[in-house]
Structure formats: C-alpha cells, structure tokens
XYZ file of C-alpha atoms in Angstrom:
358
model
C -64.230 -31.938 153.344
C -60.413 -33.227 153.907
C -60.938 -34.311 156.702
C -64.152 -36.333 154.519
C -61.773 -37.754 152.378
C -58.900 -38.964 154.929
C -60.631 -40.469 157.687
C -57.508 -42.153 158.861
C -54.896 -41.330 160.716
C -52.633 -38.824 157.929
C -49.345 -37.556 160.028
C -49.190 -41.644 161.044
C -49.635 -42.327 156.634
C -46.923 -39.475 155.807
C -44.699 -40.560 158.168
C -44.034 -44.653 157.148
C -44.950 -42.664 153.461
C -41.494 -41.163 154.266
C -40.093 -43.477 155.817
C -40.422 -45.990 152.803
C -39.459 -42.664 150.685
C -35.909 -43.028 153.052
C -36.443 -39.277 153.264
C -35.959 -36.614 156.242
C -38.612 -33.941 156.691
C -36.140 -31.388 154.918
C -35.695 -34.124 151.780
C -39.529 -34.401 150.912
C -40.054 -30.612 151.559
C -37.200 -29.520 148.887
C -38.901 -32.569 146.335
C -42.665 -31.716 147.511
C -43.001 -27.685 147.137
C -44.640 -28.660 151.055
C -42.928 -26.314 153.241
C -41.596 -28.533 156.327
C -43.218 -27.285 158.552
C -46.514 -27.490 156.991
C -45.472 -31.159 156.442
C -43.690 -31.245 160.815
C -47.425 -30.366 161.737
C -49.198 -33.004 159.410
C -47.117 -35.609 160.738
C -47.627 -34.456 164.953
C -51.620 -34.678 164.117
C -51.295 -30.887 164.192
C -52.902 -29.468 161.307
C -56.406 -29.340 161.177
C -57.861 -30.141 157.217
C -55.280 -30.347 155.128
C -55.655 -29.021 150.868
C -55.560 -31.811 148.969
C -52.956 -30.818 146.783
C -50.726 -30.824 149.706
C -51.589 -34.382 150.202
C -51.043 -35.087 146.506
C -47.576 -32.841 146.274
C -45.969 -35.910 149.416
C -47.522 -38.443 147.617
C -46.043 -37.506 144.408
C -42.968 -36.647 145.447
C -42.511 -40.082 147.456
C -42.940 -41.761 143.368
C -46.900 -42.473 144.244
C -50.808 -41.656 142.606
C -53.348 -41.014 144.400
C -56.768 -43.020 143.033
C -60.334 -41.879 144.524
C -62.799 -44.200 144.509
C -66.260 -44.177 146.326
C -68.388 -47.106 146.412
C -72.089 -47.753 145.021
C -74.852 -48.909 146.866
C -74.716 -52.674 147.960
C -70.408 -51.368 147.999
C -69.355 -51.997 145.115
C -67.146 -48.811 142.511
C -69.514 -48.171 140.210
C -68.595 -47.892 136.593
C -68.882 -44.479 136.767
C -65.846 -41.789 136.917
C -64.491 -38.958 139.252
C -63.247 -36.762 137.215
C -60.255 -35.270 139.143
C -58.664 -32.176 137.390
C -60.621 -30.303 139.657
C -58.767 -31.996 142.979
C -59.322 -29.130 145.052
C -63.695 -30.198 145.027
C -64.186 -34.582 144.778
C -67.842 -34.534 144.952
C -69.842 -36.638 147.772
C -72.338 -37.835 145.962
C -73.225 -39.584 142.217
C -73.046 -42.532 140.993
C -69.783 -44.622 141.941
C -66.233 -44.910 140.657
C -62.796 -44.351 140.178
C -60.052 -41.568 138.831
C -56.070 -41.998 139.094
C -53.673 -39.473 139.177
C -50.271 -40.765 136.776
C -47.814 -40.729 138.923
C -45.443 -44.117 139.863
C -45.801 -48.024 141.398
C -47.831 -46.632 144.332
C -51.205 -45.922 145.309
C -53.291 -44.195 147.279
C -56.451 -44.681 147.654
C -58.988 -42.434 149.240
C -62.723 -42.650 150.071
C -64.855 -46.153 150.269
C -63.668 -49.465 152.197
C -60.888 -51.605 150.868
C -60.344 -55.660 150.978
C -57.653 -54.880 153.935
C -60.536 -53.574 156.486
C -62.649 -55.949 154.261
C -65.110 -52.546 153.686
C -66.966 -51.652 150.299
C -64.416 -50.556 147.390
C -61.943 -52.367 145.033
C -58.441 -54.134 146.346
C -54.997 -52.116 146.278
C -53.865 -51.684 142.979
C -50.138 -51.674 141.615
C -46.704 -52.160 144.126
C -46.632 -50.978 146.788
C -50.222 -49.677 147.143
C -51.239 -47.099 149.698
C -55.438 -47.261 150.988
C -56.525 -43.988 152.748
C -60.101 -44.026 154.181
C -63.440 -45.900 154.039
C -63.821 -47.774 157.105
C -60.294 -48.138 158.726
C -56.989 -50.151 157.598
C -55.664 -52.674 159.248
C -53.075 -50.312 161.371
C -56.055 -48.816 163.463
C -57.989 -52.192 164.567
C -55.927 -54.435 165.016
C -52.071 -55.112 165.800
C -50.755 -51.684 163.651
C -47.957 -53.587 161.767
C -49.855 -51.573 158.592
C -50.708 -48.521 157.947
C -52.568 -47.568 155.039
C -50.811 -50.702 153.200
C -47.763 -49.790 154.657
C -45.356 -50.426 157.051
C -45.627 -48.373 159.974
C -42.843 -46.540 161.254
C -41.793 -49.626 163.595
C -40.139 -47.392 166.400
C -43.165 -44.315 165.562
C -44.071 -44.565 169.586
C -40.577 -43.821 170.510
C -40.252 -40.544 172.271
C -37.327 -38.677 173.322
C -37.025 -36.879 176.504
C -38.993 -33.419 174.814
C -41.801 -35.846 174.314
C -40.804 -35.914 170.191
C -40.408 -38.694 167.497
C -37.836 -39.959 166.557
C -37.128 -39.763 162.657
C -39.242 -41.267 160.929
C -36.566 -42.389 157.824
C -34.147 -43.208 159.942
C -34.200 -46.271 162.583
C -34.660 -45.659 166.461
C -34.120 -48.005 169.159
C -34.730 -48.580 173.144
C -31.975 -48.233 175.085
C -32.006 -50.620 178.176
C -28.622 -51.314 178.916
C -25.420 -49.435 177.842
C -24.265 -51.406 175.015
C -27.587 -50.056 173.342
C -26.073 -46.893 173.167
C -23.552 -45.655 170.707
C -22.534 -42.840 173.261
C -21.781 -45.040 176.100
C -17.998 -45.537 175.275
C -17.177 -45.134 178.722
C -19.926 -47.713 180.775
C -17.592 -50.809 178.159
C -13.756 -48.870 178.847
C -13.770 -47.540 182.281
C -16.182 -50.724 183.537
C -18.053 -47.419 185.937
C -21.566 -48.543 187.833
C -24.728 -47.558 187.026
C -23.935 -44.519 190.002
C -20.815 -42.653 188.288
C -21.906 -42.786 184.744
C -21.156 -39.556 183.155
C -24.062 -39.185 181.067
C -28.172 -40.782 181.542
C -29.243 -43.256 179.151
C -31.511 -41.578 177.019
C -35.026 -43.285 176.722
C -34.213 -44.236 172.943
C -31.339 -43.502 170.573
C -31.394 -43.770 166.502
C -28.204 -44.221 163.692
C -27.993 -41.211 161.917
C -25.268 -42.648 159.207
C -27.430 -43.138 155.496
C -24.585 -45.950 154.629
C -25.484 -48.161 158.622
C -29.139 -47.596 158.044
C -29.326 -49.155 154.050
C -26.408 -51.670 155.233
C -28.637 -52.744 157.708
C -31.882 -52.626 156.070
C -30.692 -54.607 152.947
C -29.248 -57.195 155.890
C -32.888 -57.380 157.500
C -33.774 -58.054 153.423
C -31.359 -61.032 153.475
C -33.185 -62.352 156.351
C -36.007 -62.330 155.599
C -36.254 -63.348 151.962
C -33.257 -66.220 151.680
C -34.149 -69.827 150.580
C -32.392 -72.778 151.136
C -32.507 -75.208 148.467
C -30.614 -78.902 147.885
C -28.289 -78.998 144.208
C -28.891 -82.559 143.045
C -28.952 -81.385 138.833
C -24.246 -80.317 139.078
C -23.804 -84.573 138.222
C -22.721 -85.353 141.744
C -22.400 -88.767 143.293
C -26.224 -89.359 145.455
C -23.589 -89.361 148.632
C -22.232 -86.266 147.875
C -24.754 -83.288 149.375
C -25.043 -79.541 148.460
C -27.533 -77.203 149.659
C -27.060 -73.511 148.734
C -29.227 -70.141 150.200
C -29.605 -67.690 148.135
C -32.077 -64.702 147.090
C -34.952 -64.105 145.106
C -32.768 -62.572 142.186
C -30.477 -65.886 142.758
C -27.973 -64.332 143.780
C -25.874 -67.084 146.215
C -24.888 -66.053 149.857
C -24.004 -69.409 151.747
C -23.815 -73.465 150.856
C -22.865 -76.054 152.352
C -21.585 -79.630 151.011
C -20.878 -82.086 152.508
C -20.964 -86.309 151.805
C -21.916 -89.854 153.270
C -19.453 -92.572 154.484
C -19.575 -96.039 154.939
C -18.292 -96.873 158.351
C -17.093 -100.663 157.437
C -14.331 -98.750 155.201
C -13.046 -97.547 158.747
C -13.616 -100.017 161.188
C -14.543 -103.454 159.212
C -16.907 -105.666 159.426
C -20.155 -106.656 157.616
C -20.992 -103.506 156.025
C -25.271 -103.929 156.626
C -24.718 -104.169 160.411
C -22.808 -100.205 160.284
C -25.428 -97.325 160.362
C -25.229 -94.122 157.955
C -23.276 -91.109 158.551
C -22.364 -87.729 157.088
C -19.181 -85.762 156.380
C -19.845 -81.886 157.382
C -17.080 -80.951 154.397
C -17.661 -77.343 155.200
C -20.561 -73.632 154.962
C -19.537 -71.077 153.732
C -21.427 -67.774 154.291
C -20.764 -64.378 152.158
C -18.770 -62.209 154.562
C -21.409 -59.163 154.421
C -23.914 -61.416 154.934
C -22.963 -63.194 157.811
C -24.807 -63.489 162.087
C -28.230 -63.481 159.635
C -28.672 -67.152 160.378
C -28.096 -68.041 156.398
C -25.848 -70.491 157.929
C -28.113 -72.197 160.687
C -30.895 -72.613 157.731
C -28.333 -74.114 155.795
C -27.451 -77.263 158.748
C -31.482 -76.997 159.311
C -31.668 -78.578 155.584
C -29.356 -81.294 155.967
C -30.728 -82.351 159.631
C -34.826 -82.172 158.356
C -33.306 -84.474 155.086
C -31.108 -86.833 157.474
C -33.707 -87.441 159.859
C -35.547 -88.078 156.109
C -33.142 -90.706 154.739
C -32.791 -92.021 158.337
C -28.847 -90.978 158.669
C -28.633 -90.196 162.629
C -24.983 -88.664 162.572
C -22.813 -86.349 160.819
C -19.381 -85.101 162.031
C -17.025 -82.666 160.885
C -13.901 -80.397 161.983
C -13.610 -76.623 163.288
C -11.318 -74.213 164.948
C -12.351 -71.130 165.769
C -16.424 -69.464 165.361
C -16.603 -72.251 162.681
C -16.720 -74.942 166.289
C -18.065 -71.751 168.354
C -21.127 -72.116 165.024
C -21.559 -76.349 165.032
C -21.871 -76.070 168.692
C -24.298 -73.746 168.926
C -25.832 -76.264 165.973
C -25.656 -78.866 168.276
C -22.431 -80.081 167.782
C -20.637 -81.841 170.641
C -16.735 -82.441 171.033
C -15.575 -85.930 169.727
C -12.342 -86.541 171.821
C -11.515 -90.401 171.036
C -11.989 -89.198 167.184
C -8.201 -88.160 165.172
C -7.090 -84.221 165.823
C -6.227 -81.604 163.910
C -2.212 -82.016 163.544
C 0.440 -79.285 162.121
C 4.100 -79.703 162.390
C 5.733 -76.201 161.695
C 9.153 -76.396 160.096
C 11.831 -73.543 159.932
C 11.585 -71.543 156.928
C 15.224 -70.262 155.136
C 15.875 -66.866 156.338
C 15.103 -64.035 153.943
C 18.373 -61.990 152.218
C 19.669 -59.059 155.041
C 16.912 -61.489 158.534
C 18.521 -63.984 161.303
C 16.892 -67.278 160.671
C 13.919 -67.907 162.446
C 14.376 -69.443 165.371
C 17.270 -67.707 166.896
C-alpha cells in the first residue's frame, strides 16, 4: 500500500527535506525517533515499502505536515474528506478528497496529481510545500531542479571513492584542481607538479563547518535577493544621484553616489556645446556582503540611467581594489587627468622616542 501512496523517489525527497532543515541523518533520527539506519535505507533506496508512520515522523520532525488527496472523476478533488486517524491505512477507492494532519508551514501531498506536473489534483498549499504522488513531479520529468516542490540537493549525483552520496545537509562540490580541495595546501605552498602530490585529488569534497556553511548559504541568498533602486525622495538636487542595494526586508547592503557636473565651468566656453558628464563619488558595499555582485549591480543601474538621459561618460578616482573594480566595470585610466597626490610632513616624536626620519 505504501508503494501506491508514494510512487515518487522517497529517498530523494527525504534528502531534500533534510537539507532544507539543515539536519544530519543522526540529528533527524534524534528528532523523529526513526532509527538512523532506517533513514539511511530510505535515502539510498534500499528500503522497500517504508511504513506511513515512518514517513509521517520524518516529515513532522522537519516541521511539515502530510496532506492526503485523491482526485475525483475528471481530475478535480472531490468534497469528501479522508480521515487520517487511522494513518496506517488510506482507502484507495471512494470519493475524492483530502485531509491534513496538524503541523507546521510545509505540506506533503500524497496521491493525486498537482499543479506542478499538470495532473489532476490541487495546487500546493502552504509555504515551501512538498507534493508527493500522482503522476510525477517536475524533478522526475525535467531538469531535476526540484523534487516534490522542494529544491533538490544540488550535489545529489556526486559520489565518493566508495560510491556513497555526500551528506545531503552539507555543501559538496566537485574537485577539478588543488584549489578546489581545502586539503591540498601542499599544492600551493610547494608548487609541486601533479606527479609528486602526496595525495590524489578526490572527485569531490564538502564543508563540515556549520558556521562557514551558514555564511555561504546566506551569501547565496543575498546574491539572489538584493535589489537596486534609485533614491529620489531624500531632498537631493536632480544632479545628485544615489542608488541603494537592499534586501527584501529593507536591510541596506550597498550604496552608490554620483553627481552630474558641468564641464564648461572647468574648461570655459558655451555650456550648450559641452556634453553632460557624471562623477562617481563612491561605491560602498557592506563588508559581509562583498564579492556577491552588489557593487556591479549598483554600477549597472547607474550606467542604465545614464543611457536613458543621454549622458555618455562617468569619471572617478580610485586606488587599490577600488581601481580593480572600476576596471572590471569598463573604466580606463586617463593619464591627462589630475593626479591624486600626497605630501607627508614630519611628525613630532612622542616622549621617549626618536624623531621620525632619523
């Protein structure tokens, strides 16, 4: 009966659920009461017909709930409900309907089709819903981007030297060269040729440190969610431009400021014959969110608006990493421009210390 209820790949679904909850097999076993060996068999596909109570315990442990739905004639769910007090058995015949257990914000649908795969049944309910059953889901018939409404484990196809999957809740990646493997410190320090490497490179590796993993996942979320907008309601003149990069909750992660200048004030002549120019005052990105494309997003917003108002050039002064950033955005050095110069004057020595320069 369980196989009829769960025609999709349960192992793949449990791995995706566990990754979303950021739990190891041992941690999931402790929260659900299901032995770790049972979870391992389900995830590897070696468990034949796991009990419904087992699946229910695993889903509940990650804050989900199970919704059982059966399509009525014509593909739409009927009005009748299926009680799940007797969760060990769900009638296979009778009127359509569904019943839900109490639980968190996720949902697991069992039976019927879904809006995901175009079959009969109802759309996914709840936040981050999970849909199991019916005529397949997007992951089975397409690009593998999702399983039962959840994002697949991105490294699900990677295997170690013993042919085992890497832990689903960790971040694993393939190793193509020594820099991809944290354990290959010797390759950079000693510049050894491959034939003299003390250890062979693994096919893949993963990061066990939870703090590093959480920072990496947050960085990826910021990369996908930040949005850039121009600020015009702060009372600045029209020639002063300000762009901000924000997260959906309003957190400010970056800012760009620039102003329009009138070249004829510097070079003389008729103002109407000089093209409009911009001066980049600065680009600032929060330290913890750098190298995520935020600065480039701010610069792209500036360049798009310049094109809309027919401004052809923007200049700025930078050094160090700022110069590298502007060069990556297409800026070029202009030697004829004024140079940034510095004069270092002698400073009186502190008591008990010799004067500088002696």
